[in-house]
PDB file of C-alpha atoms in Angstrom:
ATOM      1  CA  MET U1265     -21.579 -20.183 104.219  1.00  0.00           C
ATOM      2  CA  ALA U1266     -18.079 -19.530 102.224  1.00  0.00           C
ATOM      3  CA  GLY U1267     -17.458 -23.428 102.829  1.00  0.00           C
ATOM      4  CA  LEU U1268     -21.103 -24.237 100.895  1.00  0.00           C
ATOM      5  CA  SER U1269     -20.253 -21.854  98.197  1.00  0.00           C
ATOM      6  CA  ARG U1270     -16.853 -23.672  97.151  1.00  0.00           C
ATOM      7  CA  PHE U1271     -18.054 -27.095  97.863  1.00  0.00           C
ATOM      8  CA  ALA U1272     -21.087 -26.143  95.175  1.00  0.00           C
ATOM      9  CA  LEU U1273     -18.443 -24.729  92.723  1.00  0.00           C
ATOM     10  CA  GLY U1274     -16.478 -27.424  93.296  1.00  0.00           C
ATOM     11  CA  ILE U1275     -19.197 -29.723  92.278  1.00  0.00           C
ATOM     12  CA  ALA U1276     -20.208 -27.579  89.348  1.00  0.00           C
ATOM     13  CA  ALA U1277     -17.060 -27.442  88.002  1.00  0.00           C
ATOM     14  CA  THR U1278     -16.547 -31.601  88.610  1.00  0.00           C
ATOM     15  CA  LEU U1279     -19.886 -32.244  86.670  1.00  0.00           C
ATOM     16  CA  LEU U1280     -18.790 -29.775  83.704  1.00  0.00           C
ATOM     17  CA  LEU U1281     -15.886 -31.601  83.135  1.00  0.00           C
ATOM     18  CA  ALA U1282     -17.421 -34.666  83.026  1.00  0.00           C
ATOM     19  CA  PHE U1283     -20.291 -34.185  81.060  1.00  0.00           C
ATOM     20  CA  GLY U1284     -19.582 -30.737  79.059  1.00  0.00           C
ATOM     21  CA  LEU U1285     -15.780 -31.403  78.266  1.00  0.00           C
ATOM     22  CA  GLY U1286     -15.614 -34.999  78.967  1.00  0.00           C
ATOM     23  CA  ALA U1287     -16.653 -36.054  75.580  1.00  0.00           C
ATOM     24  CA  PRO U1288     -14.641 -33.943  73.517  1.00  0.00           C
ATOM     25  CA  ALA U1289     -11.531 -34.205  75.485  1.00  0.00           C
ATOM     26  CA  ARG U1290     -12.124 -37.968  74.979  1.00  0.00           C
ATOM     27  CA  ARG U1291     -12.042 -37.953  71.831  1.00  0.00           C
ATOM     28  CA  VAL U1292      -8.846 -36.205  71.305  1.00  0.00           C
ATOM     29  CA  GLY U1293      -6.934 -39.335  72.096  1.00  0.00           C
ATOM     30  CA  ALA U1294      -8.693 -41.281  69.678  1.00  0.00           C
ATOM     31  CA  GLU U1295      -8.470 -38.831  66.913  1.00  0.00           C
ATOM     32  CA  ARG U1296      -4.573 -38.767  67.651  1.00  0.00           C
ATOM     33  CA  ARG U1297      -4.225 -42.235  67.396  1.00  0.00           C
ATOM     34  CA  ALA U1298      -6.196 -42.403  63.793  1.00  0.00           C
ATOM     35  CA  LEU U1299      -3.768 -39.761  62.669  1.00  0.00           C
ATOM     36  CA  ILE U1300      -0.879 -41.497  63.976  1.00  0.00           C
ATOM     37  CA  ALA U1301      -1.872 -44.794  62.259  1.00  0.00           C
ATOM     38  CA  GLU U1302      -2.699 -42.617  59.005  1.00  0.00           C
ATOM     39  CA  ALA U1303       0.552 -40.951  59.184  1.00  0.00           C
ATOM     40  CA  ARG U1304       2.782 -43.958  59.832  1.00  0.00           C
ATOM     41  CA  PRO U1305       2.456 -45.316  55.976  1.00  0.00           C
ATOM     42  CA  LEU U1306       3.049 -41.503  54.785  1.00  0.00           C
ATOM     43  CA  PHE U1307       6.265 -41.038  56.790  1.00  0.00           C
ATOM     44  CA  ALA U1308       7.818 -44.717  56.381  1.00  0.00           C
ATOM     45  CA  GLY U1309      10.568 -43.360  54.098  1.00  0.00           C
ATOM     46  CA  ASP U1310      11.696 -40.273  55.706  1.00  0.00           C
ATOM     47  CA  ALA U1311      14.822 -39.589  57.235  1.00  0.00           C
ATOM     48  CA  ARG U1312      13.879 -36.281  58.979  1.00  0.00           C
ATOM     49  CA  ILE U1313      10.628 -34.441  59.483  1.00  0.00           C
ATOM     50  CA  ALA U1314      10.326 -31.253  60.763  1.00  0.00           C
ATOM     51  CA  ALA U1315       7.386 -29.996  62.630  1.00  0.00           C
ATOM     52  CA  LEU U1316       6.117 -27.712  65.702  1.00  0.00           C
ATOM     53  CA  ASP U1317       3.638 -30.611  66.999  1.00  0.00           C
ATOM     54  CA  VAL U1318       6.563 -33.201  67.303  1.00  0.00           C
ATOM     55  CA  GLY U1319       4.820 -35.528  69.806  1.00  0.00           C
ATOM     56  CA  TRP U1320       2.508 -36.884  67.271  1.00  0.00           C
ATOM     57  CA  VAL U1321       4.903 -36.731  64.485  1.00  0.00           C
ATOM     58  CA  GLY U1322       7.572 -38.739  66.400  1.00  0.00           C
ATOM     59  CA  ALA U1323       4.815 -41.362  67.355  1.00  0.00           C
ATOM     60  CA  ALA U1324       3.824 -41.772  64.048  1.00  0.00           C
ATOM     61  CA  SER U1325       7.563 -42.184  62.457  1.00  0.00           C
ATOM     62  CA  ALA U1326      11.038 -43.714  63.008  1.00  0.00           C
ATOM     63  CA  ALA U1327      12.597 -40.569  61.447  1.00  0.00           C
ATOM     64  CA  ALA U1328      14.343 -38.085  63.163  1.00  0.00           C
ATOM     65  CA  VAL U1329      12.481 -34.886  64.089  1.00  0.00           C
ATOM     66  CA  VAL U1330      13.550 -31.671  63.628  1.00  0.00           C
ATOM     67  CA  ASP U1331      11.656 -29.206  66.186  1.00  0.00           C
ATOM     68  CA  PHE U1332      10.593 -25.626  65.193  1.00  0.00           C
ATOM     69  CA  ALA U1333       9.756 -25.073  68.666  1.00  0.00           C
ATOM     70  CA  GLY U1334      12.607 -25.808  70.328  1.00  0.00           C
ATOM     71  CA  VAL U1335      11.581 -28.010  73.096  1.00  0.00           C
ATOM     72  CA  THR U1336      14.098 -30.691  71.765  1.00  0.00           C
ATOM     73  CA  ASP U1337      16.781 -28.894  70.356  1.00  0.00           C
ATOM     74  CA  GLN U1338      18.431 -26.104  72.656  1.00  0.00           C
ATOM     75  CA  GLU U1339      19.771 -24.212  69.566  1.00  0.00           C
ATOM     76  CA  VAL U1340      16.340 -23.640  68.236  1.00  0.00           C
ATOM     77  CA  ALA U1341      15.201 -22.619  71.688  1.00  0.00           C
ATOM     78  CA  PHE U1342      17.722 -19.687  71.603  1.00  0.00           C
ATOM     79  CA  PHE U1343      15.942 -18.377  68.130  1.00  0.00           C
ATOM     80  CA  PRO U1344      14.059 -15.263  68.507  1.00  0.00           C
ATOM     81  CA  GLY U1345      10.276 -16.033  69.325  1.00  0.00           C
ATOM     82  CA  GLY U1346       8.078 -17.848  71.718  1.00  0.00           C
ATOM     83  CA  HIS U1347       7.735 -21.669  71.003  1.00  0.00           C
ATOM     84  CA  THR U1348       4.835 -21.003  68.460  1.00  0.00           C
ATOM     85  CA  SER U1349       6.542 -18.113  66.577  1.00  0.00           C
ATOM     86  CA  LYS U1350      10.404 -19.183  66.521  1.00  0.00           C
ATOM     87  CA  ARG U1351      12.322 -16.935  63.393  1.00  0.00           C
ATOM     88  CA  ILE U1352      13.661 -20.023  61.889  1.00  0.00           C
ATOM     89  CA  PRO U1353      16.712 -19.106  59.860  1.00  0.00           C
ATOM     90  CA  ARG U1354      16.162 -20.455  56.255  1.00  0.00           C
ATOM     91  CA  ALA U1355      20.052 -21.686  56.246  1.00  0.00           C
ATOM     92  CA  TRP U1356      19.461 -23.725  59.592  1.00  0.00           C
ATOM     93  CA  LEU U1357      16.173 -25.409  58.023  1.00  0.00           C
ATOM     94  CA  PHE U1358      17.771 -26.137  54.648  1.00  0.00           C
ATOM     95  CA  ALA U1359      21.180 -27.563  56.319  1.00  0.00           C
ATOM     96  CA  ARG U1360      18.756 -30.251  58.512  1.00  0.00           C
ATOM     97  CA  GLN U1361      17.717 -31.314  55.080  1.00  0.00           C
ATOM     98  CA  PRO U1362      13.936 -32.227  56.237  1.00  0.00           C
ATOM     99  CA  THR U1363      12.384 -35.045  53.851  1.00  0.00           C
ATOM    100  CA  ALA U1364       8.854 -33.603  54.965  1.00  0.00           C
ATOM    101  CA  ILE U1365       7.659 -30.607  56.713  1.00  0.00           C
ATOM    102  CA  VAL U1366       4.294 -30.837  58.868  1.00  0.00           C
ATOM    103  CA  LEU U1367       2.383 -27.642  59.146  1.00  0.00           C
ATOM    104  CA  LEU U1368      -1.007 -27.185  60.629  1.00  0.00           C
ATOM    105  CA  LEU U1369      -3.725 -24.814  58.713  1.00  0.00           C
ATOM    106  CA  ALA U1370      -5.469 -22.354  60.514  1.00  0.00           C
ATOM    107  CA  ARG U1371      -8.949 -23.770  61.737  1.00  0.00           C
ATOM    108  CA  GLY U1372     -11.199 -23.603  58.662  1.00  0.00           C
ATOM    109  CA  ALA U1373      -8.728 -22.220  56.303  1.00  0.00           C
ATOM    110  CA  PRO U1374      -8.513 -23.844  52.900  1.00  0.00           C
ATOM    111  CA  LEU U1375      -5.101 -25.155  51.439  1.00  0.00           C
ATOM    112  CA  GLU U1376      -4.621 -22.361  48.806  1.00  0.00           C
ATOM    113  CA  PRO U1377      -2.907 -23.736  45.418  1.00  0.00           C
ATOM    114  CA  ALA U1378      -0.071 -22.176  46.342  1.00  0.00           C
ATOM    115  CA  PHE U1379       0.442 -23.973  49.836  1.00  0.00           C
ATOM    116  CA  ALA U1380       2.517 -20.704  50.960  1.00  0.00           C
ATOM    117  CA  ASP U1381      -0.470 -18.392  50.470  1.00  0.00           C
ATOM    118  CA  SER U1382      -2.695 -20.595  52.953  1.00  0.00           C
ATOM    119  CA  SER U1383      -3.202 -19.415  56.430  1.00  0.00           C
ATOM    120  CA  PHE U1384      -1.342 -21.474  58.852  1.00  0.00           C
ATOM    121  CA  SER U1385      -2.174 -21.807  62.862  1.00  0.00           C
ATOM    122  CA  ARG U1386       0.947 -20.658  64.403  1.00  0.00           C
ATOM    123  CA  ALA U1387       3.267 -17.881  63.007  1.00  0.00           C
ATOM    124  CA  VAL U1388       6.340 -20.104  62.906  1.00  0.00           C
ATOM    125  CA  GLU U1389       4.505 -22.483  60.545  1.00  0.00           C
ATOM    126  CA  GLN U1390       3.437 -19.220  58.459  1.00  0.00           C
ATOM    127  CA  ARG U1391       7.122 -18.242  58.169  1.00  0.00           C
ATOM    128  CA  VAL U1392       8.391 -21.624  57.123  1.00  0.00           C
ATOM    129  CA  ALA U1393       5.949 -22.244  54.694  1.00  0.00           C
ATOM    130  CA  GLY U1394       7.184 -19.037  52.888  1.00  0.00           C
ATOM    131  CA  LEU U1395      10.709 -20.226  53.691  1.00  0.00           C
ATOM    132  CA  VAL U1396      10.414 -23.666  51.618  1.00  0.00           C
ATOM    133  CA  SER U1397       7.598 -22.704  48.986  1.00  0.00           C
ATOM    134  CA  ALA U1398      10.055 -22.891  45.998  1.00  0.00           C
ATOM    135  CA  GLU U1399      11.775 -26.091  46.814  1.00  0.00           C
ATOM    136  CA  PHE U1400       8.835 -28.205  48.599  1.00  0.00           C
ATOM    137  CA  ARG U1401       5.498 -29.215  47.245  1.00  0.00           C
ATOM    138  CA  VAL U1402       2.311 -30.464  49.063  1.00  0.00           C
ATOM    139  CA  ARG U1403       2.499 -34.267  49.595  1.00  0.00           C
ATOM    140  CA  ARG U1404      -0.924 -34.720  51.576  1.00  0.00           C
ATOM    141  CA  THR U1405      -3.083 -33.448  53.952  1.00  0.00           C
ATOM    142  CA  LEU U1406      -3.894 -35.119  57.137  1.00  0.00           C
ATOM    143  CA  ALA U1407      -7.404 -34.410  59.123  1.00  0.00           C
ATOM    144  CA  LEU U1408      -7.479 -34.011  62.937  1.00  0.00           C
ATOM    145  CA  GLY U1409     -10.985 -33.648  63.757  1.00  0.00           C
ATOM    146  CA  ASP U1410     -11.797 -30.030  62.630  1.00  0.00           C
ATOM    147  CA  GLN U1411      -8.074 -29.158  61.848  1.00  0.00           C
ATOM    148  CA  THR U1412      -5.678 -30.377  59.041  1.00  0.00           C
ATOM    149  CA  TYR U1413      -2.248 -30.852  58.781  1.00  0.00           C
ATOM    150  CA  VAL U1414      -0.392 -30.226  55.512  1.00  0.00           C
ATOM    151  CA  VAL U1415       2.592 -32.422  54.710  1.00  0.00           C
ATOM    152  CA  LEU U1416       5.287 -31.213  52.473  1.00  0.00           C
ATOM    153  CA  GLU U1417       8.165 -32.710  50.558  1.00  0.00           C
ATOM    154  CA  PRO U1418      10.750 -31.517  48.715  1.00  0.00           C
ATOM    155  CA  THR U1419      10.102 -30.995  45.244  1.00  0.00           C
ATOM    156  CA  PRO U1420      12.082 -33.441  42.604  1.00  0.00           C
ATOM    157  CA  SER U1421      14.984 -31.863  40.496  1.00  0.00           C
ATOM    158  CA  PRO U1422      14.182 -32.302  37.190  1.00  0.00           C
TER     159      PRO U1422
END
């Protein structure tokens, strides 16, 4: 009897994945490819792009990527916090001279006129927004499904 229950549970899970979750999961790849294609010309002139989501950013640009999570940067890995809540030091970030910074807004949150007042998806992004608000401005936003990335650039000197 237990074998039959496990079998039924396995069939139910397979059907859920195939029909219930399959379509949304298939859209992720297409949405990510569209995001990368839209970002390529936006990042074309950048030398260094700082972001938490380094995968799609790296695919969209030949620029060096500054990794807020520490997955690809051992120095960042030792900063306090988890991979989405690293306490990035201001001096460390500015020493890397990013020409663009990519931050993800919290789902459903608007981009506020002063971008640092916006609600960002992860703690490290919220912190970075506050660290750079005086020296960076919004270049553009990029949509990924129902989420929005904010691309910042250095404010030109007068």
